[in-house]
PDB file of C-alpha atoms in Angstrom:
ATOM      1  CA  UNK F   5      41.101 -19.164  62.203  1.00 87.00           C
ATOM      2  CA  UNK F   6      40.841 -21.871  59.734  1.00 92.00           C
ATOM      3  CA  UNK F   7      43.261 -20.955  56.566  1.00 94.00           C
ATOM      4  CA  UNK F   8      41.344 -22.304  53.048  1.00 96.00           C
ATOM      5  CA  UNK F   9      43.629 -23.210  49.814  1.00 98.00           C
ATOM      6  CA  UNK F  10      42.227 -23.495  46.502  1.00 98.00           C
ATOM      7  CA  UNK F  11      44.032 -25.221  44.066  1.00 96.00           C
ATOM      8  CA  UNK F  12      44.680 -24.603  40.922  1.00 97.00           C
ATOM      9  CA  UNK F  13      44.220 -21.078  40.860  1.00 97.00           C
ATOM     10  CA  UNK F  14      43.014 -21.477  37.488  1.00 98.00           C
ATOM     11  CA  UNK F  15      41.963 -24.950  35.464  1.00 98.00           C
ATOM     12  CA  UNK F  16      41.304 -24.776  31.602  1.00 97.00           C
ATOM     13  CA  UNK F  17      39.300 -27.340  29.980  1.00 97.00           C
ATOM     14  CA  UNK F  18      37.116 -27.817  27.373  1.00 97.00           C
ATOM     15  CA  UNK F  19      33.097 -28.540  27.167  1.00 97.00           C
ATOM     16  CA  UNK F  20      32.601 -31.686  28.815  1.00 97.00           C
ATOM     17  CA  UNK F  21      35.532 -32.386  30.428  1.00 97.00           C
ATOM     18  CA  UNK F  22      35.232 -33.375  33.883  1.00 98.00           C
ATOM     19  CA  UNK F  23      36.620 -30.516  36.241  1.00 98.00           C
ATOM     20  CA  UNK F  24      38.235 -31.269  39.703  1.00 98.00           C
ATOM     21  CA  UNK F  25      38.800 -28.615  42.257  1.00 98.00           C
ATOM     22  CA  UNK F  26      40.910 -28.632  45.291  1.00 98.00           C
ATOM     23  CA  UNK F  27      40.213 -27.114  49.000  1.00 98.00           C
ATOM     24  CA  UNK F  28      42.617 -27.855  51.824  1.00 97.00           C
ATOM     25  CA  UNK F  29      42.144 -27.063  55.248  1.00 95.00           C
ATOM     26  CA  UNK F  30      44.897 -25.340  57.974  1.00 94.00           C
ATOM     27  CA  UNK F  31      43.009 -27.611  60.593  1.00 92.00           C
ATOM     28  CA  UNK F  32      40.325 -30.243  60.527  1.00 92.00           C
ATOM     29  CA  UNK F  33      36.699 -29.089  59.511  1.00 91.00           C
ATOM     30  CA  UNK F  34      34.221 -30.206  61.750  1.00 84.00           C
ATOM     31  CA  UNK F  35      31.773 -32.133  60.729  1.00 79.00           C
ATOM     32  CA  UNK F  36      32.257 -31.438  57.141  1.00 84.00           C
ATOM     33  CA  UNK F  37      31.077 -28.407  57.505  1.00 93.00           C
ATOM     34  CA  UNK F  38      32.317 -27.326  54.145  1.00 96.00           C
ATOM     35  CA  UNK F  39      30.277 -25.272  51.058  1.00 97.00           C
ATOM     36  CA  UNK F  40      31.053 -24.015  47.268  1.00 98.00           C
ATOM     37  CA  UNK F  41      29.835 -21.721  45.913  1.00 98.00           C
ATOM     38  CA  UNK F  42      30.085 -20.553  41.899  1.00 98.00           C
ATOM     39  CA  UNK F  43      30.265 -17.046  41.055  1.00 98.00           C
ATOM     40  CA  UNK F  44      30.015 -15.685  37.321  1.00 98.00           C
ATOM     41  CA  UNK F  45      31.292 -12.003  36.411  1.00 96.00           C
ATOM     42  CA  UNK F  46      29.002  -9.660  37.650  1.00 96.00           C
ATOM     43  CA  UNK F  47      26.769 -11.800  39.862  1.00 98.00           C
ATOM     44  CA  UNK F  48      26.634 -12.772  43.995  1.00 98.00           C
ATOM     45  CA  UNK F  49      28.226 -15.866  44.519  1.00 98.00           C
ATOM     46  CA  UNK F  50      25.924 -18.803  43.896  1.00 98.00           C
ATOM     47  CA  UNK F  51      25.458 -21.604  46.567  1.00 98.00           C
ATOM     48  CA  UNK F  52      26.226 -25.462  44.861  1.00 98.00           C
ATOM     49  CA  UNK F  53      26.953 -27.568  47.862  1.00 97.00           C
ATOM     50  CA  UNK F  54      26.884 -27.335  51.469  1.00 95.00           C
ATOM     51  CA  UNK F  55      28.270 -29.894  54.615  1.00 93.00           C
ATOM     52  CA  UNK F  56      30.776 -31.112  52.446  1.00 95.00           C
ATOM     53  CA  UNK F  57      28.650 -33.462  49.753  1.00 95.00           C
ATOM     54  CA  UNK F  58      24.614 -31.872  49.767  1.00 95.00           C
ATOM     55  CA  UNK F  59      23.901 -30.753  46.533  1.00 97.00           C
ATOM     56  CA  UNK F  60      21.949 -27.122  47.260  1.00 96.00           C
ATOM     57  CA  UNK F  61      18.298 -26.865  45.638  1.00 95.00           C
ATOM     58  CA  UNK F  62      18.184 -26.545  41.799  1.00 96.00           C
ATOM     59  CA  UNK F  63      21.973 -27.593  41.683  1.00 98.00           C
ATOM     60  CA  UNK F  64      22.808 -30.223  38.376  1.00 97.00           C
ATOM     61  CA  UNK F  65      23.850 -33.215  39.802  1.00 97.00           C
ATOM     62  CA  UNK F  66      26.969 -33.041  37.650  1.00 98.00           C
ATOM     63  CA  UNK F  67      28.344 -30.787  40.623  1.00 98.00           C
ATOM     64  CA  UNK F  68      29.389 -33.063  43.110  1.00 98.00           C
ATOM     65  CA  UNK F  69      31.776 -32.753  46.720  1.00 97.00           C
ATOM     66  CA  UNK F  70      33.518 -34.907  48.404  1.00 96.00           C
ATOM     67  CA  UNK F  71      36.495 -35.431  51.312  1.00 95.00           C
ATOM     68  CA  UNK F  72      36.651 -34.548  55.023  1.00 94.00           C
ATOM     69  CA  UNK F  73      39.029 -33.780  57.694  1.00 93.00           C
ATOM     70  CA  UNK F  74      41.160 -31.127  55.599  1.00 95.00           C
ATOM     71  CA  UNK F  75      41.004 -32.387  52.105  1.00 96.00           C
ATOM     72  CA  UNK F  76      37.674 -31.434  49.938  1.00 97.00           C
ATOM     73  CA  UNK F  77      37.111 -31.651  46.551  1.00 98.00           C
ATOM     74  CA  UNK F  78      34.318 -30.290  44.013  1.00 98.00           C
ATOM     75  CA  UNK F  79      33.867 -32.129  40.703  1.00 98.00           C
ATOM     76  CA  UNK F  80      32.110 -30.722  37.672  1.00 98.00           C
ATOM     77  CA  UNK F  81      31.509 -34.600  35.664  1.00 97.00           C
ATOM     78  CA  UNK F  82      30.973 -32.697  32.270  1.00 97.00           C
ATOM     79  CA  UNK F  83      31.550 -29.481  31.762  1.00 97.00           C
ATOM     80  CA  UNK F  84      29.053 -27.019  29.921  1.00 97.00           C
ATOM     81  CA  UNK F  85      29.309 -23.530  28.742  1.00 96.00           C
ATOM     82  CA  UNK F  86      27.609 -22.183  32.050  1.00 97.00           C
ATOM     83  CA  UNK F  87      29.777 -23.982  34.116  1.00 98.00           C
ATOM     84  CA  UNK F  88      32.763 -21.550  33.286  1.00 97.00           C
ATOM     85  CA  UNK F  89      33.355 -19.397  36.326  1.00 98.00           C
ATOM     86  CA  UNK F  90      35.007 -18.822  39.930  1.00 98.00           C
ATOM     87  CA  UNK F  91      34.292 -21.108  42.358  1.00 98.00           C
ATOM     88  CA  UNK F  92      35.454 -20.768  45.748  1.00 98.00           C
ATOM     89  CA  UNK F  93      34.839 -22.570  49.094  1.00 98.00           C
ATOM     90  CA  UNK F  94      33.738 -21.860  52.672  1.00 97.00           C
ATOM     91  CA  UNK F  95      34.131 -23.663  55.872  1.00 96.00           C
ATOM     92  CA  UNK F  96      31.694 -22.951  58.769  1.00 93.00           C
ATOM     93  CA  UNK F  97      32.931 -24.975  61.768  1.00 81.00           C
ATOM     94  CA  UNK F  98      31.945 -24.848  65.265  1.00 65.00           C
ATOM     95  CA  UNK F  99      32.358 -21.043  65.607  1.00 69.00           C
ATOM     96  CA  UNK F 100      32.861 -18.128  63.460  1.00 74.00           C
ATOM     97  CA  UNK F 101      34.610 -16.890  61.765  1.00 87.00           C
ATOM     98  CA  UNK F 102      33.516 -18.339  58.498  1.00 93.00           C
ATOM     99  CA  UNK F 103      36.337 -17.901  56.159  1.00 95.00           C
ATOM    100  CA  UNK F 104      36.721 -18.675  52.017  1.00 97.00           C
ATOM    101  CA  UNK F 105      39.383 -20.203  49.716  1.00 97.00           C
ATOM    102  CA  UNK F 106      41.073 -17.665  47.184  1.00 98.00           C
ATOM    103  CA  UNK F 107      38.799 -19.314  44.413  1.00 98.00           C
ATOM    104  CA  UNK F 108      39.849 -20.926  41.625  1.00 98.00           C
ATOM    105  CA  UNK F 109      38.716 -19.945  37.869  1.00 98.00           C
ATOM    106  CA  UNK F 110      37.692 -22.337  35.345  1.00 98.00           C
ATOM    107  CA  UNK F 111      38.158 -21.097  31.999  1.00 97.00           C
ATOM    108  CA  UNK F 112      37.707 -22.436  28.577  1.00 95.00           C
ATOM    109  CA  UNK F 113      40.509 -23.980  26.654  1.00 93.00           C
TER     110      UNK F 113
ATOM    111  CA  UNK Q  30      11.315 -17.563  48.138  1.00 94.00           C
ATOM    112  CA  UNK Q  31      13.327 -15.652  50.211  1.00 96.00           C
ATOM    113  CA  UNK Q  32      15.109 -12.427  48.352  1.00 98.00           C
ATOM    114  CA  UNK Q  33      18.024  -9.579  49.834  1.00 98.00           C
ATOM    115  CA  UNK Q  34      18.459  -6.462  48.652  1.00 98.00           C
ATOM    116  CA  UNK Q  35      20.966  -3.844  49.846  1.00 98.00           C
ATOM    117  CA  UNK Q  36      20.774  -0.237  49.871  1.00 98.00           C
ATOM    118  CA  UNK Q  37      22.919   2.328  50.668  1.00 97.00           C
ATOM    119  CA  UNK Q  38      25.268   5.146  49.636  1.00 97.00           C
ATOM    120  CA  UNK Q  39      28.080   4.422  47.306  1.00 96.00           C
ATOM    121  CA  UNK Q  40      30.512   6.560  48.200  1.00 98.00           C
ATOM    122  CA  UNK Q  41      31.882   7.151  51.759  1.00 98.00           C
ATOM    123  CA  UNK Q  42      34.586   9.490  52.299  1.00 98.00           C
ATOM    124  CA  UNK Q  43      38.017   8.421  54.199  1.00 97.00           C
ATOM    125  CA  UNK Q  44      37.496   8.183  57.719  1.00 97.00           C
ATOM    126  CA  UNK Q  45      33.638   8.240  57.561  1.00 98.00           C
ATOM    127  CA  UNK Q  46      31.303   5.490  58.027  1.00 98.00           C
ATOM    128  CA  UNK Q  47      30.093   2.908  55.722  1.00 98.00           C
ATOM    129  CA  UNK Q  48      26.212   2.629  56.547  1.00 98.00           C
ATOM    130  CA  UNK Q  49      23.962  -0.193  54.816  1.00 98.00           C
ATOM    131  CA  UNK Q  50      20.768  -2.403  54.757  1.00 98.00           C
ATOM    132  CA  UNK Q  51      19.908  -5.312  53.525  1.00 98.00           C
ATOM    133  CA  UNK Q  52      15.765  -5.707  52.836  1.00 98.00           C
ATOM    134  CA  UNK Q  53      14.672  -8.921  53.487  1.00 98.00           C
ATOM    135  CA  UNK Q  54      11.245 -10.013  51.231  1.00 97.00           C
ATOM    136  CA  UNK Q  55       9.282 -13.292  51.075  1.00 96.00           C
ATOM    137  CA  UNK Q  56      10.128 -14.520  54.319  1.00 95.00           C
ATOM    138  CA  UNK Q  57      10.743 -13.248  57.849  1.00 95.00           C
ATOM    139  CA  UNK Q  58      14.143 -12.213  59.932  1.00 96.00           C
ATOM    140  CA  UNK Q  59      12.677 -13.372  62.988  1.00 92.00           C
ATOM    141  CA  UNK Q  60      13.253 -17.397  61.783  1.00 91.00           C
ATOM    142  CA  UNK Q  61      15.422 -19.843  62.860  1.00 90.00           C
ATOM    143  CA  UNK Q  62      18.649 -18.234  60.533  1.00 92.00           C
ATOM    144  CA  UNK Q  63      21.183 -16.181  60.794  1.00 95.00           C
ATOM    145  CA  UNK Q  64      21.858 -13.098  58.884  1.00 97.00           C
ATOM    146  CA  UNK Q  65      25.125 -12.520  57.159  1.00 97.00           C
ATOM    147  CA  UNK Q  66      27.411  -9.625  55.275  1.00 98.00           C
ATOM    148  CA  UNK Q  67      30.026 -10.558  53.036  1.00 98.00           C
ATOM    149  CA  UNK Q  68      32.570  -8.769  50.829  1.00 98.00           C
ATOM    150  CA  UNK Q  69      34.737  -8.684  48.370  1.00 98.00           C
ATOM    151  CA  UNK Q  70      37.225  -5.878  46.827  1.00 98.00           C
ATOM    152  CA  UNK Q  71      37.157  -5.854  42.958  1.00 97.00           C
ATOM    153  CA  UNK Q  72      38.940  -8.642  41.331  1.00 96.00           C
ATOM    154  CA  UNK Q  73      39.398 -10.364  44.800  1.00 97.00           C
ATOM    155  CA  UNK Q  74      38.257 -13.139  47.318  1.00 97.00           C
ATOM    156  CA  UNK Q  75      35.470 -12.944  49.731  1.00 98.00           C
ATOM    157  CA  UNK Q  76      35.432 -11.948  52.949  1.00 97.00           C
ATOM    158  CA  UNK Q  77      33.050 -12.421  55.820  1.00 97.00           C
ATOM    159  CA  UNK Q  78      32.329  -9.450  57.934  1.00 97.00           C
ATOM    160  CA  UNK Q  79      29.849 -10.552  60.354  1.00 96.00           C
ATOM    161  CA  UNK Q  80      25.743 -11.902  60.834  1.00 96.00           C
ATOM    162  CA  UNK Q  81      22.630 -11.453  63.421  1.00 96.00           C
ATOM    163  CA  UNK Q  82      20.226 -13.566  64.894  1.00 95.00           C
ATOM    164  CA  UNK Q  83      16.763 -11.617  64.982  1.00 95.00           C
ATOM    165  CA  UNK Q  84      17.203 -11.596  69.133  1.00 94.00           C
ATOM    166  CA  UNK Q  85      20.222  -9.391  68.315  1.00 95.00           C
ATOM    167  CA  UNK Q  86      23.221 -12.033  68.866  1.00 95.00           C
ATOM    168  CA  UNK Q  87      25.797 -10.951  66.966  1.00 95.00           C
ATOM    169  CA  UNK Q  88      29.147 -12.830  65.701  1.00 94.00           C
ATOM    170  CA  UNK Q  89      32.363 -10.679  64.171  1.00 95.00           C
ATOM    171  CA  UNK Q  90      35.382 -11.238  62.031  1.00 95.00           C
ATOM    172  CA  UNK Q  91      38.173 -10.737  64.359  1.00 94.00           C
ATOM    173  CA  UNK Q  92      39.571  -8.609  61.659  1.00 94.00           C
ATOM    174  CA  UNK Q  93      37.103  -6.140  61.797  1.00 96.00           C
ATOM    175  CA  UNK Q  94      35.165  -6.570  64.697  1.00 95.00           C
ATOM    176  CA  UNK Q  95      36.333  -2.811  66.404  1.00 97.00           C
ATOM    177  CA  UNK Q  96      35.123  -1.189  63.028  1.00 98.00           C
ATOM    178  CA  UNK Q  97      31.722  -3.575  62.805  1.00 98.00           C
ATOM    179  CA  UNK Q  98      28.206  -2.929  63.865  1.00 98.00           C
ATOM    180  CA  UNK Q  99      25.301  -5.352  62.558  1.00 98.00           C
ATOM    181  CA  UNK Q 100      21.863  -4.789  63.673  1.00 98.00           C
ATOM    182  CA  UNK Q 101      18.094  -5.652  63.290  1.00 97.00           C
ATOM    183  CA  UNK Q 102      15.029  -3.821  62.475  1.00 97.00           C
ATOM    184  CA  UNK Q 103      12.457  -6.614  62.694  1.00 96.00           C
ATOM    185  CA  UNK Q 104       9.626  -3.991  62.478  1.00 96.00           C
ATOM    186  CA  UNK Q 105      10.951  -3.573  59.286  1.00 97.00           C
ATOM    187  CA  UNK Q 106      12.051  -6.792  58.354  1.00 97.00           C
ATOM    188  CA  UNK Q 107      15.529  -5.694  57.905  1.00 98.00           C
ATOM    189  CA  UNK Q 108      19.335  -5.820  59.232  1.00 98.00           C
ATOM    190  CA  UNK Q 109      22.282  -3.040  58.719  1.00 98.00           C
ATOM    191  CA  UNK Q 110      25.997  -3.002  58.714  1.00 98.00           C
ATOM    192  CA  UNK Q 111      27.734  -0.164  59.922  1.00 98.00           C
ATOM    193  CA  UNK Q 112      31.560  -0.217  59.314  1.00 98.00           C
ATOM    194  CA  UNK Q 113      33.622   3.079  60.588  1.00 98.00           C
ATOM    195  CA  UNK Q 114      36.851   4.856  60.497  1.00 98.00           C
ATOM    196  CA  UNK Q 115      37.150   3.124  56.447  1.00 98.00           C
ATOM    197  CA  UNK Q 116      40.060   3.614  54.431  1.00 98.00           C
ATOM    198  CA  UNK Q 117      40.482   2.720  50.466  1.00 98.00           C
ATOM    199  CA  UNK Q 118      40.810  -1.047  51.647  1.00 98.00           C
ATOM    200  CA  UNK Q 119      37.714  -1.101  52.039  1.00 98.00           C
ATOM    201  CA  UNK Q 120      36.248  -0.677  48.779  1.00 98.00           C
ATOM    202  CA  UNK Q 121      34.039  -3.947  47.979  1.00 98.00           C
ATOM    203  CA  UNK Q 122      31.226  -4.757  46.592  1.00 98.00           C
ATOM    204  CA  UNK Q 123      29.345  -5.417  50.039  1.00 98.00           C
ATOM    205  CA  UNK Q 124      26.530  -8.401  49.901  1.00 98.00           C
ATOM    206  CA  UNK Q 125      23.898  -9.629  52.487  1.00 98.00           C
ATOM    207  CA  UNK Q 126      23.277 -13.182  52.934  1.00 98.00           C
ATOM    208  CA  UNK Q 127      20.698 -15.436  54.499  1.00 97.00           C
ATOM    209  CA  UNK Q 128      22.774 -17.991  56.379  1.00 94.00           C
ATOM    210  CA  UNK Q 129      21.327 -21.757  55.707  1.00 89.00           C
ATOM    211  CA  UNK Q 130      20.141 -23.867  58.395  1.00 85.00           C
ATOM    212  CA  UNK Q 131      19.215 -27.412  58.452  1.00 84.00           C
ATOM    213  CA  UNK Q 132      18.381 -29.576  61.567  1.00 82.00           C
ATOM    214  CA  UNK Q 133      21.658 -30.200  62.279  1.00 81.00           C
ATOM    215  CA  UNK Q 134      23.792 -27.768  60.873  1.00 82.00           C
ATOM    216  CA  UNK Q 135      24.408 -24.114  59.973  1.00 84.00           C
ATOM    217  CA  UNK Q 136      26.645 -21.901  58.226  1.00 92.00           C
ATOM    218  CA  UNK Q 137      26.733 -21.565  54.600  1.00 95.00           C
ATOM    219  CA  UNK Q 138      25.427 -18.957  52.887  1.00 97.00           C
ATOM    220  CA  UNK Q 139      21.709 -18.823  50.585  1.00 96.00           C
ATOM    221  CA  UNK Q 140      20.573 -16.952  49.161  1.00 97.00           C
ATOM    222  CA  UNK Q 141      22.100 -14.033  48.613  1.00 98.00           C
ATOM    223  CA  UNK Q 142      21.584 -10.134  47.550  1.00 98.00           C
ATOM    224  CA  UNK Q 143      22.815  -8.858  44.259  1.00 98.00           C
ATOM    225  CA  UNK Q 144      25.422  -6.584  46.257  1.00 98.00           C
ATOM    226  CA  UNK Q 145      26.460  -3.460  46.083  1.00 98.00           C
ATOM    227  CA  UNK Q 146      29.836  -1.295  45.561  1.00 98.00           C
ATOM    228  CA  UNK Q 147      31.130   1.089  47.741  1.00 98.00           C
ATOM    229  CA  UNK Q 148      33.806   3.070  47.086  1.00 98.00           C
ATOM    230  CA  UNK Q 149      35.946   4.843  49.711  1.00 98.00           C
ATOM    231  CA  UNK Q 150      37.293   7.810  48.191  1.00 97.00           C
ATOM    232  CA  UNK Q 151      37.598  12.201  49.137  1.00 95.00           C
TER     233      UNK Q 151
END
């Protein structure tokens, strides 16, 4: 099973400050078959990107991902209000089982 | 687009089993995705419990997999999760979840239903 590690567990920033999220790996992801996923009090988890870097339907393009192997990384270029939140990743590699990160919060400053 | 909706009791007793379904509208069970459940214990992470395929394939979290059943109702354009012998760890709210497909790839999860808590507890 592939072990996923969010760092920080929780960022604070400030509107429009850029936001950068950590997600390491146990072992390789294959293919980059990463996803994040935002998730505000109350509400189902929210898909933002999928295989590592695709930007899901209806998603800002301020959310971006990037890396590969073991090392991922979501950015958030400017933060807004709505932004604020848990976000937490996923990796769904060649076979199940599909397994999250511990999340990490982003809270206001 | 497509929408998820579980139902299901929200209370199960120690011991007994969990029993829900998720209601799939504007779109069909029988494509080419897979059909998740996902949970997550107040205040925690999420955890994946399982999915279907409409032909009845099914894939399990090690973790859980001799408490899990997942099954289809295509008649009724549905799936369940069944989850026995619970205990208070397993108090979550309990979601369903298309999972996405493209060409090339599958596994995340959109969209997803609004979930639903269920509370183990005499």
């Amino acid at each position: 099973e592939i072990v996923l590690t969010q760092s920080p567990g929780t960022l604070s920033l400030s509107p429009g400050e850029r936001a950068t999220l950590s997600c390491r790996a146990s072992q390789s992801v294959s293919s980059s078959y990463l996803a994040w996923y935002q998730q505000k009090p109350g509400q189902a988890p929210r898909l933002l990107i999928y295989g590592a870097s695709s930007r899901a339907t209806g998603i800002p393009d301020r959310f971006s991902g990037s890396g590969s192997g073991t090392d991922f990384t979501l950015t958030i270029s400017r933060l807004e209000p709505e932004d604020f939140a848990v976000y937490y990743c996923q990796q769904y590699g060649s076979s199940p089982p599909r397994t999250f990160g511990q999340g990490t919060k982003v809270e206001i400053k | 687009q497509v929408q998820l909706q579980e139902s299901g009791p929200g209370l199960v007793k120690p011991s007994g089993t969990l029993s829900l379904t998720c209601a799939v509208s504007g779109g069909s069970i029988s494509s080419s995705n897979w059909w998740s459940w996902v949970r997550q214990p107040p205040g925690k992470g999420l955890e994946w419990i399982g999915e279907i395929y409409h032909s009845g394939s099914t894939n399990y979290n090690p973790s859980l997999k001799s408490r899990v059943t997942i099954s289809v109702d295509k008649s009724k354009n549905q799936f369940s999760l069944k989850l026995s012998s619970v205990t208070a760890a397993d108090t979550a709210v309990y979601y369903c979840a298309r999972v996405g497909i493209t060409v090339t790839t599958s596994g995340w999860f959109d969209p997803w239903g609004q979930g639903t808590l269920v509370t183990v507890s005499s």
